[in-house]
């Protein structure tokens, strides 16, 4: 593994992990939406997708399966636009067949993550968001070990309202405390569904768990994002939800979380 | 699938490789002479021990998904409840999600402890004929995090399969974490000599799920694990007020139905979203008992019947070849 002390992350101003003990709560969705909101706010953003078994971000940003090129400093990230305001690196780009499973044990995953952290030529970024798989295992330990040589500014924890979810996220909070990662705050996703036909709100995945968890653990509650079929459709189709639905309650929720994140990171 | 020990150097060929102990990266590795002697390629003795233990277990069913949060644990728990509704059957549920063990809560037995005896670990009983084992029972606090790398997780899974005193079982359901990594490889490898009945694959309708689930299906094919069928969860939501249907997780590429057609796999059922399911799980109750007439419960019963039929057909086939 090539060591590039300070090299490729030297011009990355802030690094934020997006974590959850629980799978399927919307880590990748929230990572994508925060990245788009940050870009909308004029920031240069990168996303590092270290979910080796289930890399979702390429589809969410509609980048397909581009070839990844090398330059003198390492791998060139894939840019989602001509302005190069949003850069992405994911193992999804390195697979020949998108249906191929990455059936690796821990040590091999650790090696790949090490390369991802050190060998991507990010250039200048305001914020690098690191999307992770669920759990508290190899990927998380490796990402931290490798990022520590550069910087880790904190973590956002994503949960859904139910106890089955917050139960796992409590363990992720312990992980952060044990590994010395600052918890920027908790985001509650899938927080209620407003029926588009009659506007009745249904709490499909229960209610209030995210805020309770924040209180219980002394963390900041960053906000809740509702279940919104318009958002899930944009994510499916790789469309920019921020551009498509700027007037929506969902966008206001995401934007508010984005502003809290920027203020917590003190990125001017 | 080659094994790379945690203390191996970079470019380790793997302990199962022909080059094990003999390749140039092996120089200076603490395992070099062990690998070169061929001892690393001997099968793990636990495999035979587990096969012996599993002789009293008729059907072993894995619940898998490449994707997190699609309802594997919810499904596993309710499959266990449904199979145990027949009190003549002995059912057990093993939770191998080491980092995020949800099963104790969903089964309403959070906080229970595991006991050791001469015959091994005693699982926790939900009913007389329904036993559960999870790392959740070994943790002293709900805040305890299991921050383990692969090899340590594998060790725990080996213990779960070898050292739990299940007794005679008709069904052992194994709930897994999302992905295709240590836990999945270990379960399949440790059960090599014990033969797994099959896997039930869980997905939700969106392509974001399906793209991970296809990988899981590939994994099953790679390790020659039979697939009983696919369950599509969170398949539409009917508003309780106006009864209109919304596709919250839209099947933009045809959902599980299209995927099953393309891959020639049985679609066992499509379970709609129902807030009562999540609530039941949070409260540790079986929603099959709480709301047995709900559309979701009815679909579940059909799915469970398909799985029971698959298992009994297999039994009949095996008996006819003896």
XYZ file of C-alpha atoms in Angstrom:
590
model
C 0.000 0.000 0.000
C 1.644 3.262 -1.046
C 1.875 5.751 1.788
C 1.326 9.300 0.711
C 1.725 11.252 3.932
C -0.613 14.197 3.728
C -0.535 13.679 -0.053
C -3.934 13.024 -1.521
C -5.953 14.308 1.411
C -3.794 17.390 2.017
C -6.215 19.695 0.219
C -9.360 18.151 1.668
C -10.584 20.604 4.267
C -13.035 18.391 6.169
C -13.695 14.619 6.330
C -17.056 13.357 7.612
C -18.073 9.724 8.098
C -21.687 8.689 7.535
C -22.374 5.782 9.858
C -25.151 3.616 11.215
C -25.131 0.393 13.133
C -28.205 -0.541 11.110
C -28.520 -1.443 7.446
C -31.026 0.103 5.077
C -31.667 3.293 7.043
C -30.520 5.532 4.216
C -26.806 6.148 4.790
C -26.068 6.232 1.066
C -29.196 8.267 0.346
C -28.340 10.817 3.050
C -24.697 10.903 1.901
C -25.815 11.583 -1.664
C -28.366 14.223 -0.694
C -25.976 15.999 1.667
C -23.341 15.998 -1.082
C -25.818 17.519 -3.531
C -26.961 20.068 -0.926
C -23.349 20.997 -0.148
C -22.668 21.449 -3.842
C -25.848 23.515 -4.142
C -24.372 25.686 -1.373
C -21.279 26.234 -3.485
C -18.942 23.710 -1.877
C -16.559 21.294 -3.605
C -17.517 17.845 -2.394
C -16.171 14.330 -2.607
C -17.796 11.014 -1.729
C -15.796 7.957 -0.813
C -18.000 4.841 -0.920
C -16.374 2.135 1.204
C -19.340 -0.228 1.147
C -17.448 -2.916 -0.728
C -20.258 -5.494 -0.752
C -23.088 -3.108 -1.630
C -21.767 0.057 -3.354
C -24.896 2.136 -3.988
C -23.568 5.636 -4.652
C -22.657 5.281 -8.371
C -26.278 4.530 -9.259
C -27.612 7.309 -7.020
C -25.454 9.828 -8.854
C -26.116 8.335 -12.250
C -22.458 7.939 -13.139
C -22.851 4.468 -14.618
C -19.662 2.418 -14.866
C -16.947 4.742 -16.071
C -13.351 3.700 -16.430
C -11.195 4.783 -13.549
C -7.946 6.379 -14.631
C -4.624 6.678 -12.904
C -2.510 9.780 -12.665
C 0.846 10.411 -10.991
C -0.738 10.776 -7.562
C -3.046 7.795 -7.824
C -6.599 7.157 -8.971
C -8.547 9.985 -10.515
C -12.002 10.175 -8.933
C -15.059 10.166 -11.145
C -16.672 13.581 -11.498
C -20.424 13.831 -11.782
C -20.332 17.107 -13.717
C -18.164 19.232 -15.961
C -17.458 21.702 -13.122
C -15.861 18.910 -11.115
C -17.747 20.094 -8.050
C -18.727 16.565 -6.974
C -16.177 13.753 -7.077
C -16.760 10.098 -6.300
C -14.764 6.948 -5.718
C -16.445 3.590 -5.218
C -15.507 -0.031 -5.634
C -18.507 -0.138 -7.927
C -16.209 1.403 -10.566
C -13.646 -1.347 -10.296
C -15.977 -4.301 -10.871
C -16.101 -5.686 -14.390
C -19.567 -7.105 -13.918
C -21.983 -5.073 -11.747
C -23.654 -8.292 -10.577
C -20.345 -9.732 -9.411
C -20.277 -10.164 -5.667
C -17.240 -8.914 -3.753
C -16.855 -11.990 -1.571
C -13.874 -10.914 0.480
C -12.905 -11.568 4.045
C -11.770 -8.773 6.311
C -8.031 -8.577 5.479
C -8.656 -8.118 1.763
C -11.327 -5.499 2.428
C -8.886 -3.669 4.700
C -6.281 -3.546 1.966
C -8.739 -2.087 -0.551
C -9.955 0.521 1.912
C -6.394 1.531 2.652
C -5.878 2.172 -1.047
C -9.119 4.068 -1.358
C -8.219 6.372 1.487
C -4.648 7.063 0.417
C -4.535 6.644 -3.322
C -7.397 8.711 -4.720
C -6.224 12.069 -6.117
C -9.063 14.170 -4.646
C -7.383 17.507 -5.223
C -9.040 20.431 -3.472
C -12.266 19.643 -1.615
C -14.273 21.466 1.035
C -15.867 18.279 2.370
C -15.201 14.580 1.811
C -18.147 12.412 2.877
C -17.327 8.759 3.577
C -20.263 6.394 3.093
C -19.917 3.164 5.059
C -21.673 -0.200 5.216
C -23.699 -1.028 8.341
C -21.879 -2.415 11.363
C -18.799 -1.908 13.478
C -16.260 -4.131 11.800
C -13.364 -4.299 9.374
C -14.429 -1.500 7.033
C -15.049 0.938 9.867
C -11.830 0.153 11.710
C -9.802 0.315 8.494
C -11.312 3.574 7.321
C -10.538 5.154 10.681
C -7.009 3.755 10.876
C -6.216 5.073 7.437
C -8.020 8.407 7.713
C -6.405 9.106 11.101
C -3.117 9.722 9.316
C -4.863 12.702 7.703
C -8.004 13.922 9.465
C -11.453 12.843 10.678
C -13.691 15.754 11.567
C -16.611 13.736 12.825
C -19.456 11.395 12.021
C -23.119 11.713 11.168
C -25.217 8.809 12.399
C -28.314 7.846 10.447
C -31.243 5.991 11.970
C -34.901 5.345 11.279
C -37.387 6.001 14.086
C -37.910 2.410 15.239
C -36.318 0.819 18.267
C -34.894 -2.010 16.156
C -32.863 0.665 14.343
C -31.914 2.925 17.260
C -30.875 -0.226 19.136
C -28.113 -0.805 16.596
C -27.219 2.877 16.303
C -26.594 3.012 20.065
C -23.814 0.497 19.467
C -22.428 2.659 16.667
C -22.359 5.579 19.104
C -20.303 3.412 21.463
C -17.987 2.659 18.536
C -17.512 6.389 17.949
C -16.850 7.059 21.634
C -14.372 4.162 21.871
C -12.512 5.209 18.729
C -12.566 8.916 19.570
C -14.697 10.004 16.607
C -16.685 13.181 17.286
C -20.391 12.676 16.744
C -21.605 15.631 14.720
C -25.175 14.492 15.202
C -28.005 12.098 14.460
C -30.272 12.179 11.413
C -33.632 10.423 11.571
C -34.579 9.147 8.110
C -37.883 7.687 6.885
C -39.545 9.881 9.476
C -43.210 9.582 8.588
C -44.984 9.314 5.263
C -47.456 11.877 4.005
C -49.976 10.236 1.697
C -49.909 12.159 -1.598
C -53.615 11.430 -2.069
C -55.087 12.592 1.234
C -52.121 14.102 3.174
C -52.606 11.712 6.096
C -49.303 11.118 7.879
C -48.476 7.481 8.601
C -45.577 6.544 10.860
C -44.612 3.473 8.898
C -41.365 2.971 10.760
C -42.628 4.323 14.078
C -41.906 7.818 15.416
C -39.525 9.871 17.499
C -36.748 7.311 17.962
C -34.013 9.506 16.503
C -34.682 12.403 18.846
C -34.978 10.074 21.842
C -31.675 8.472 20.924
C -30.001 11.873 20.696
C -31.315 12.808 24.147
C -30.351 9.451 25.631
C -26.794 9.624 24.365
C -26.200 13.360 24.700
C -25.792 13.803 20.943
C -27.082 16.603 18.726
C -30.258 15.863 16.799
C -29.621 17.231 13.304
C -33.122 16.716 11.957
C -35.538 14.301 10.325
C -36.117 13.470 6.680
C -39.541 12.119 5.716
C -40.301 9.081 3.537
C -40.807 10.653 0.141
C -41.453 8.614 -3.001
C -40.133 11.563 -5.050
C -36.801 11.223 -3.222
C -36.660 7.442 -3.582
C -37.456 7.749 -7.284
C -34.704 10.342 -7.824
C -32.260 8.108 -5.954
C -33.304 5.148 -8.098
C -32.881 7.065 -11.309
C -29.768 8.957 -10.314
C -31.489 12.338 -10.604
C -30.554 15.409 -8.582
C -33.449 15.666 -6.083
C -32.263 19.106 -4.971
C -32.690 20.475 -8.480
C -35.899 18.567 -9.212
C -37.805 19.372 -5.996
C -36.354 22.533 -4.426
C -39.727 23.554 -2.905
C -40.370 20.263 -1.139
C -40.487 19.706 2.624
C -37.909 16.961 2.083
C -35.461 19.415 0.531
C -36.000 21.862 3.399
C -35.217 19.074 5.843
C -32.040 18.045 3.994
C -30.931 21.649 3.612
C -31.388 22.313 7.297
C -29.217 19.275 8.124
C -26.650 20.484 5.595
C -26.514 23.932 7.237
C -26.092 22.350 10.688
C -23.316 20.186 9.297
C -21.468 23.180 7.789
C -21.779 25.144 10.981
C -20.520 22.205 13.018
C -17.563 21.824 10.678
C -16.957 25.580 10.638
C -16.519 25.589 6.891
C -16.951 29.181 5.792
C -11.778 -18.658 -1.659
C -8.290 -18.308 -0.209
C -7.640 -17.636 3.456
C -5.348 -14.759 4.305
C -4.403 -14.759 7.991
C -4.398 -11.427 9.791
C -0.633 -11.611 10.356
C 0.146 -12.453 6.752
C 2.364 -10.167 4.654
C 1.108 -8.243 1.666
C 0.553 -10.473 -1.380
C 0.053 -13.557 0.758
C -1.082 -16.254 -1.688
C -3.591 -17.579 0.840
C -3.271 -20.583 3.106
C -5.227 -22.780 0.726
C -3.111 -21.941 -2.298
C -0.641 -24.406 -3.850
C 1.955 -21.716 -3.290
C 1.175 -21.463 0.428
C 4.445 -21.134 2.323
C 6.444 -21.396 -0.870
C 5.860 -18.104 -2.681
C 8.321 -15.220 -2.326
C 5.971 -13.035 -0.192
C 5.970 -15.934 2.329
C 9.578 -15.184 3.307
C 9.631 -14.049 6.904
C 5.946 -14.743 7.528
C 5.350 -16.389 10.938
C 3.050 -18.931 9.275
C 5.523 -19.904 6.571
C 6.598 -23.324 7.862
C 3.018 -24.180 8.847
C 1.764 -23.405 5.366
C 4.695 -25.089 3.628
C 4.028 -28.302 5.573
C 0.534 -28.483 4.065
C -1.144 -28.318 7.490
C -2.959 -25.092 6.556
C -4.834 -26.956 3.843
C -6.278 -29.541 6.185
C -9.958 -28.932 6.750
C -10.886 -27.209 9.992
C -11.837 -29.960 12.494
C -14.819 -27.812 13.470
C -16.447 -28.644 10.126
C -16.727 -32.319 11.049
C -17.815 -31.462 14.606
C -20.526 -29.172 13.269
C -21.670 -31.783 10.751
C -22.056 -34.232 13.641
C -24.037 -31.659 15.649
C -26.253 -30.867 12.662
C -27.254 -34.509 12.213
C -30.182 -33.836 14.539
C -31.284 -30.800 12.508
C -33.549 -31.695 9.590
C -33.657 -28.402 7.682
C -31.195 -25.520 7.753
C -32.498 -22.363 6.089
C -30.373 -19.263 5.529
C -32.074 -15.860 5.256
C -29.920 -13.629 3.086
C -29.839 -10.317 1.270
C -27.054 -8.317 -0.263
C -28.870 -5.223 1.021
C -29.340 -3.974 4.558
C -32.667 -3.015 6.070
C -34.882 -5.019 3.717
C -36.422 -7.090 6.488
C -34.214 -10.165 6.890
C -34.501 -10.263 10.675
C -38.196 -9.428 10.551
C -38.716 -12.270 8.085
C -36.515 -14.740 9.973
C -38.331 -14.066 13.233
C -41.772 -14.435 11.730
C -40.793 -17.527 9.747
C -39.675 -19.030 13.055
C -42.956 -18.080 14.746
C -45.013 -19.463 11.867
C -43.130 -22.787 11.742
C -43.355 -23.129 15.525
C -47.125 -22.586 15.415
C -47.177 -26.327 14.678
C -46.327 -27.471 18.189
C -45.179 -30.863 16.911
C -42.225 -29.148 15.251
C -38.997 -28.038 16.954
C -37.721 -24.739 15.570
C -34.646 -22.653 16.272
C -33.439 -19.248 15.127
C -29.723 -18.430 15.015
C -28.743 -14.785 14.637
C -25.258 -14.487 13.101
C -25.423 -10.710 12.732
C -22.572 -10.107 15.164
C -22.501 -6.293 14.892
C -26.225 -5.590 14.738
C -28.103 -8.401 16.509
C -31.779 -7.493 16.157
C -33.337 -10.885 16.836
C -33.532 -10.698 20.652
C -35.623 -7.523 20.474
C -37.839 -8.749 17.632
C -38.507 -12.007 19.497
C -39.267 -10.138 22.738
C -36.373 -11.707 24.686
C -33.916 -8.834 24.931
C -31.926 -8.973 28.138
C -32.045 -12.751 28.464
C -28.847 -14.574 29.287
C -27.291 -17.695 27.832
C -26.360 -20.554 30.164
C -23.578 -23.061 29.771
C -23.921 -26.704 30.709
C -22.077 -29.958 30.076
C -23.802 -30.325 26.727
C -22.929 -26.803 25.552
C -24.665 -23.433 25.476
C -28.377 -23.428 26.138
C -30.323 -21.265 23.737
C -33.093 -18.988 24.981
C -36.597 -20.395 24.569
C -39.416 -18.160 23.335
C -41.849 -21.082 23.331
C -41.336 -24.700 24.326
C -40.551 -25.507 20.716
C -38.858 -22.258 19.640
C -35.245 -21.568 20.638
C -33.076 -18.557 19.827
C -29.346 -17.824 19.946
C -27.754 -14.446 19.315
C -24.660 -12.559 20.375
C -27.185 -10.103 21.792
C -27.558 -12.442 24.796
C -23.832 -12.259 25.504
C -23.757 -8.455 25.726
C -24.345 -6.898 29.119
C -25.700 -3.550 27.944
C -27.704 -2.282 24.963
C -24.866 0.181 24.332
C -22.221 -2.525 24.031
C -20.653 -2.497 20.574
C -19.065 -5.600 19.088
C -16.097 -4.059 17.326
C -14.537 -7.191 15.892
C -12.632 -7.880 12.727
C -13.460 -10.854 10.538
C -11.455 -13.634 12.226
C -13.016 -12.992 15.636
C -16.513 -12.916 14.141
C -15.776 -16.213 12.414
C -14.741 -17.731 15.738
C -18.059 -16.762 17.307
C -20.023 -18.206 14.398
C -18.080 -21.465 14.741
C -19.035 -21.589 18.420
C -22.666 -20.868 17.655
C -22.820 -23.742 15.200
C -20.733 -26.204 17.215
C -21.397 -25.456 20.858
C -25.081 -24.577 21.130
C -27.155 -27.441 22.472
C -30.033 -27.252 19.996
C -31.297 -30.772 20.533
C -33.402 -32.323 17.784
C -34.704 -29.717 15.381
C -37.046 -29.765 12.423
C -35.924 -26.290 11.311
C -32.854 -24.158 12.038
C -33.268 -20.669 10.569
C -30.090 -18.617 10.278
C -30.489 -14.845 10.076
C -27.496 -13.067 8.515
C -26.206 -9.485 8.256
C -26.246 -7.770 4.855
C -23.364 -8.386 2.471
C -21.184 -11.190 1.156
C -18.352 -11.299 3.631
C -16.929 -13.110 6.627
C -20.209 -14.095 8.257
C -21.650 -15.524 5.059
C -18.491 -17.333 4.029
C -18.090 -18.774 7.511
C -21.640 -20.050 7.784
C -21.377 -21.717 4.382
C -17.915 -23.145 5.064
C -18.700 -24.445 8.537
C -21.847 -26.095 7.243
C -20.032 -27.645 4.232
C -20.380 -31.154 5.532
C -23.793 -30.575 7.071
C -25.703 -29.530 3.934
C -27.836 -26.398 3.966
C -31.418 -26.912 2.775
C -31.472 -23.590 1.001
C -31.550 -19.836 1.182
C -34.432 -17.394 1.200
C -33.410 -14.102 -0.367
C -35.082 -10.911 0.845
C -35.287 -7.717 -1.171
C -37.313 -4.546 -1.503
C -38.656 -3.427 -4.904
C -36.111 -0.757 -5.832
C -33.130 -1.239 -8.102
C -30.868 0.124 -5.340
C -31.789 -3.072 -3.427
C -31.911 -5.423 -6.383
C -28.414 -4.494 -7.520
C -27.074 -5.743 -4.183
C -29.399 -8.738 -4.110
C -28.163 -9.937 -7.505
C -24.693 -10.054 -5.977
C -26.019 -12.181 -3.143
C -27.607 -14.528 -5.669
C -24.257 -14.773 -7.449
C -22.654 -15.581 -4.103
C -25.182 -18.398 -3.579
C -24.409 -19.756 -7.026
C -20.641 -19.530 -6.396
C -20.886 -21.528 -3.170
C -23.538 -23.861 -4.614
C -26.165 -22.856 -2.100
C -29.679 -23.724 -3.357
C -32.118 -20.818 -3.407
C -35.600 -21.651 -2.126
C -36.928 -18.366 -3.454
C -37.115 -14.586 -3.197
C -39.363 -12.466 -0.959
C -40.110 -8.869 -1.919
C -40.705 -6.799 1.204
C -42.076 -3.239 1.550
C -44.005 -3.838 -1.651
C -46.363 -0.885 -1.738
C -48.177 0.989 1.031
C -51.926 1.251 1.409
C -52.923 4.452 3.221
C -55.076 3.491 6.209
C -57.217 6.604 5.707
C -57.956 6.792 1.983
C -56.850 3.232 1.033
C -54.932 4.534 -1.990
C -51.702 2.686 -2.779
C -48.323 4.455 -2.896
C -45.092 2.912 -4.111
C -42.720 4.336 -1.546
C -39.859 2.149 -2.782
C -40.634 2.155 -6.497
C -39.860 -0.929 -8.609
C -38.260 1.170 -11.346
C -36.689 -1.881 -12.971
C -39.619 -4.241 -12.454
C -38.960 -5.176 -8.836
C -38.318 -8.689 -7.610
C -40.781 -10.057 -10.135
C -38.668 -8.998 -13.086
C -35.428 -10.052 -11.384
C -36.836 -13.518 -10.637
C -37.988 -13.886 -14.247
C -34.525 -12.959 -15.529
C -32.739 -15.264 -13.094
C -35.284 -18.079 -13.190
C -35.957 -18.021 -9.451
C -39.279 -18.486 -7.614
C -40.854 -15.321 -6.234
C -42.323 -16.552 -2.957
C -44.404 -13.450 -2.269
C -44.683 -9.665 -2.085
C -45.258 -8.298 1.422
C -46.786 -4.813 1.619
C -45.588 -2.098 4.014
C -47.628 -2.061 7.201
C -46.783 0.194 10.168
C -47.968 -2.568 12.476
C -45.084 -4.798 11.383
C -42.443 -2.327 12.583
C -44.365 -1.733 15.779
C -44.648 -5.462 16.498
C -40.927 -5.893 15.952
C -40.134 -3.028 18.306
C -42.400 -4.555 20.935
C -41.131 -8.102 20.472
C -44.447 -9.542 19.319
C -45.314 -11.621 16.308
C -47.473 -9.528 13.976
C -48.829 -12.826 12.622
C -50.546 -13.128 16.000
C -51.291 -9.437 16.560
C -52.927 -8.779 13.149
C -53.448 -12.210 11.547
C -55.970 -10.880 9.040
C -53.762 -8.103 7.700
C -52.772 -8.332 4.007
C -49.115 -8.648 5.075
C -49.836 -11.556 7.450
C -51.742 -13.371 4.726
C -48.843 -13.064 2.282
C -46.466 -14.306 4.977
C -48.555 -17.429 5.502
C -48.415 -18.214 1.779
C -44.631 -17.726 1.765
C -44.181 -19.930 4.826
C -46.275 -22.662 3.208
C -44.044 -22.554 0.097
C -40.980 -22.976 2.280
C -42.554 -25.861 4.193
C -43.485 -27.525 0.890
C -39.916 -27.088 -0.388
C -38.541 -28.721 2.734
C -40.954 -31.646 2.725
C -40.380 -32.272 -1.008
C -36.671 -32.419 -0.277
C -37.282 -34.887 2.536
C -39.365 -37.079 0.248
C -36.673 -36.996 -2.465
C -33.944 -37.876 0.022
C -35.940 -40.769 1.410
C -36.664 -42.147 -2.029
C -32.967 -42.206 -2.923
C -32.001 -44.173 0.194
